[in-house]
Coordinates of C-alpha atoms in Angstrom, one line a residue:
M1 CA 0.0 0.1 0.1
L2 CA 1.5 3.5 -0.9
S3 CA 2.3 5.5 2.3
Y4 CA 1.7 9.3 1.5
A5 CA 2.4 11.9 4.5
S6 CA 1.3 15.5 5.3
P7 CA 4.2 17.7 5.4
L8 CA 4.0 17.8 9.4
Q9 CA 3.8 14.2 9.8
K10 CA 7.4 12.5 11.1
R11 CA 6.9 8.9 10.4
A12 CA 9.0 7.0 7.7
V13 CA 6.7 7.6 4.5
A14 CA 7.4 6.8 1.1
F15 CA 7.7 10.7 -0.1
V16 CA 5.4 13.5 0.0
D17 CA 3.3 14.7 -2.7
P18 CA 5.4 18.1 -3.3
R19 CA 2.5 20.1 -4.6
P20 CA 0.9 21.1 -1.4
G21 CA 3.7 22.6 -0.1
G22 CA 4.4 25.1 -3.2
G23 CA 6.3 22.2 -5.3
S24 CA 5.9 20.5 -8.6
L25 CA 7.0 17.2 -10.0
L26 CA 8.2 19.1 -13.2
D27 CA 11.7 21.2 -12.6
N28 CA 12.9 23.9 -14.3
A29 CA 14.7 23.4 -17.1
G30 CA 15.2 26.9 -18.0
S31 CA 13.7 27.2 -21.5
G32 CA 9.8 27.9 -20.1
G33 CA 9.2 24.3 -19.8
G34 CA 10.0 21.4 -17.2
E35 CA 11.6 17.7 -17.2
P36 CA 9.1 15.5 -15.1
L37 CA 10.0 13.9 -12.2
N38 CA 9.0 10.8 -13.6
V39 CA 10.4 8.0 -10.8
I40 CA 11.0 8.2 -7.3
I41 CA 13.6 6.1 -5.0
S42 CA 10.7 6.0 -2.0
G43 CA 11.8 7.2 1.1
L44 CA 10.6 3.0 2.7
S45 CA 13.9 2.1 0.7
S46 CA 17.2 0.7 2.4
R47 CA 18.9 3.9 4.2
A48 CA 22.1 3.8 2.4
V49 CA 20.5 3.8 -1.0
L50 CA 19.6 7.1 -0.5
T51 CA 22.8 8.7 0.4
D52 CA 25.2 10.2 -2.3
S53 CA 27.3 7.3 -2.6
G54 CA 24.4 4.7 -2.0
F55 CA 22.5 6.2 -4.5
L56 CA 25.5 6.4 -7.4
N57 CA 26.0 2.5 -6.4
F58 CA 22.8 1.1 -7.3
A59 CA 22.5 3.4 -10.6
R60 CA 25.7 1.8 -11.1
S61 CA 23.9 -1.3 -11.3
L62 CA 21.4 -0.1 -13.5
G63 CA 24.5 0.8 -16.0
L64 CA 24.7 4.7 -15.1
S65 CA 27.1 6.5 -14.2
T66 CA 28.7 10.0 -13.5
E67 CA 29.5 12.3 -16.5
C68 CA 32.3 11.8 -18.9
L69 CA 35.3 12.9 -17.3
G70 CA 33.4 14.8 -14.9
L71 CA 32.4 17.1 -17.5
H72 CA 29.2 18.4 -18.4
L73 CA 28.0 21.4 -20.4
G74 CA 25.0 23.5 -19.5
G75 CA 23.9 24.3 -16.0
P76 CA 22.2 22.3 -13.5
Q77 CA 18.1 22.4 -13.4
S78 CA 16.3 23.4 -10.2
A79 CA 13.3 21.4 -8.8
N80 CA 10.9 23.1 -5.6
L81 CA 9.8 19.3 -4.0
G82 CA 7.5 21.0 -1.6
D83 CA 9.7 20.8 1.3
G84 CA 10.6 23.9 2.6
H85 CA 13.8 24.4 0.7
G86 CA 12.3 25.7 -2.2
A87 CA 14.3 25.8 -5.7
V88 CA 17.1 23.5 -5.3
N89 CA 19.4 22.5 -7.9
Q90 CA 19.9 19.1 -8.9
T91 CA 22.0 16.8 -6.8
T92 CA 23.5 14.9 -9.5
E93 CA 23.5 14.2 -13.1
L94 CA 24.1 10.0 -14.4
R95 CA 24.0 8.8 -17.7
A96 CA 24.2 5.3 -19.5
D97 CA 27.8 3.8 -18.9
F98 CA 27.4 0.9 -21.7
G99 CA 28.8 -1.4 -19.0
N100 CA 31.8 0.7 -18.0
A101 CA 31.2 2.8 -15.0
V102 CA 34.3 4.9 -15.4
L103 CA 34.6 6.0 -19.1
G104 CA 31.6 4.8 -20.4
T105 CA 29.4 7.9 -20.3
C106 CA 32.0 9.3 -22.8
L107 CA 30.1 7.0 -25.4
E108 CA 26.5 7.9 -24.2
S109 CA 27.5 11.6 -24.9
L110 CA 28.0 10.4 -28.7
A111 CA 25.5 7.8 -29.0
G112 CA 22.7 9.2 -26.7
G113 CA 21.1 6.8 -24.1
N114 CA 19.6 7.3 -21.0
H115 CA 20.1 10.2 -18.7
L116 CA 18.6 11.4 -15.1
R117 CA 18.7 14.2 -12.9
M118 CA 18.5 13.5 -8.8
Y119 CA 16.7 15.3 -6.1
R120 CA 16.3 15.0 -2.3
Q121 CA 13.7 15.7 -0.7
N122 CA 14.8 16.4 3.0
G123 CA 13.4 20.1 4.1
P124 CA 12.1 20.8 7.3
T125 CA 8.3 20.3 6.0
A126 CA 8.9 16.8 4.3
N127 CA 12.1 15.3 5.0
T128 CA 11.2 12.2 3.8
G129 CA 14.4 11.1 2.0
A130 CA 13.1 10.4 -1.1
L131 CA 15.0 10.6 -4.3
F132 CA 13.4 12.4 -7.3
L133 CA 14.5 11.5 -10.6
A134 CA 14.2 13.4 -13.8
V135 CA 14.6 10.5 -16.1
S136 CA 14.8 11.0 -20.4
H137 CA 16.4 9.2 -23.5
E138 CA 19.1 11.2 -25.0
E139 CA 19.4 11.2 -28.9
N140 CA 22.8 11.3 -30.2
L141 CA 25.2 14.3 -30.9
A142 CA 24.4 14.6 -34.3
D143 CA 20.9 15.2 -33.5
N144 CA 22.0 18.0 -30.7
H145 CA 21.7 15.6 -27.7
T146 CA 18.4 16.5 -27.4
I147 CA 15.5 14.2 -25.5
S148 CA 14.3 11.5 -27.9
P149 CA 10.7 11.7 -29.2
D150 CA 8.6 10.0 -26.2
G151 CA 11.9 10.5 -24.3
Y152 CA 10.7 11.0 -20.9
D153 CA 8.2 7.9 -21.1
V154 CA 10.6 6.0 -22.8
G155 CA 14.0 6.9 -20.2
R156 CA 11.5 6.1 -17.6
D157 CA 10.6 2.8 -18.6
E158 CA 14.0 1.8 -19.7
L159 CA 15.2 2.6 -16.0
V160 CA 12.3 0.8 -14.3
S161 CA 12.7 -2.3 -16.5
T162 CA 16.2 -3.3 -15.5
A163 CA 15.6 -1.5 -11.8
T164 CA 12.8 -4.6 -11.8
A165 CA 13.9 -7.5 -14.0
G166 CA 15.6 -9.3 -11.2
Q167 CA 18.3 -8.6 -8.9
T168 CA 21.2 -6.3 -9.7
S169 CA 24.3 -5.2 -8.1
F170 CA 27.4 -3.0 -8.4
G171 CA 30.3 -3.4 -6.3
G172 CA 29.6 -6.4 -4.1
V173 CA 26.5 -4.3 -3.0
K174 CA 23.0 -6.3 -4.3
Y175 CA 19.6 -4.5 -4.5
T176 CA 16.1 -6.0 -5.3
T177 CA 13.4 -3.3 -6.3
T178 CA 9.7 -3.1 -6.9
S179 CA 7.8 -0.8 -8.7
Q180 CA 4.5 0.8 -8.5
S181 CA 2.6 3.3 -10.9
I182 CA 1.1 6.6 -9.7
T183 CA -1.3 9.3 -11.9
G184 CA -2.1 12.5 -10.7
L185 CA 1.2 13.8 -9.7
L186 CA 2.3 14.6 -13.2
P187 CA 0.2 16.2 -16.4
V188 CA -1.0 14.4 -19.7
G189 CA 0.2 15.8 -22.8
S190 CA 2.9 18.4 -24.0
A191 CA 1.6 21.3 -21.6
G192 CA 4.4 22.9 -19.7
I193 CA 6.8 20.1 -20.4
N194 CA 10.3 20.6 -21.7
H195 CA 10.5 20.7 -25.6
G196 CA 7.0 20.3 -26.0
I197 CA 7.5 16.2 -25.5
A198 CA 4.0 14.7 -24.3
I199 CA 4.1 12.6 -21.6
D200 CA 1.6 9.8 -20.3
G201 CA 1.4 11.5 -16.9
V202 CA 2.7 8.2 -14.9
V203 CA 5.4 8.6 -11.9
K204 CA 6.9 5.0 -11.0
L205 CA 7.4 4.6 -7.2
L206 CA 10.5 2.1 -6.5
T207 CA 11.2 0.9 -3.5
V208 CA 14.9 -0.5 -3.3
T209 CA 16.4 -3.2 -0.9
I210 CA 19.6 -4.0 -0.4
V211 CA 19.8 -7.7 0.1

């Protein structure tokens, strides 16, 4: 059963809906539109998964890693998760690593692939620890590295499919992941979405357990 909480509740919950706290499930892409925060890593996941290093290790078990040689073109995007912090820049940005967690993301920059931005809900009015992800699939360099057609839904589904297909592992840590679909948090269609790309409005809630 999905665990929601009002901003004043202090018990462990999956996440708090950002909207009552003035937030949104769309980040600010700086172009008049937003990227959908279409995956949430539940605050009920194993606590180590919700740390910066723990999330990176889990993401590497899904085939994503830090950007090529630590380099990034373009500024960070921000999101307001309704937790009392207001708009906060992304905590991290990861890309498909094609099986090489050290240098593989250099290939994603050329060939395209899955990509995510992570934001943490940890403010004074909603300190859930949940991680909100803006996941997308990008085109290759020849197509200016833009989001693929239907790239938000495609990127989300690719990440979730990998996470839930069976046990994943990296660096000696093993994970099992369950998924739940949530509607009503995001709009359906292209209005307000970065690049005018339509979305189906579904958010995937993942609960990740270290085994």
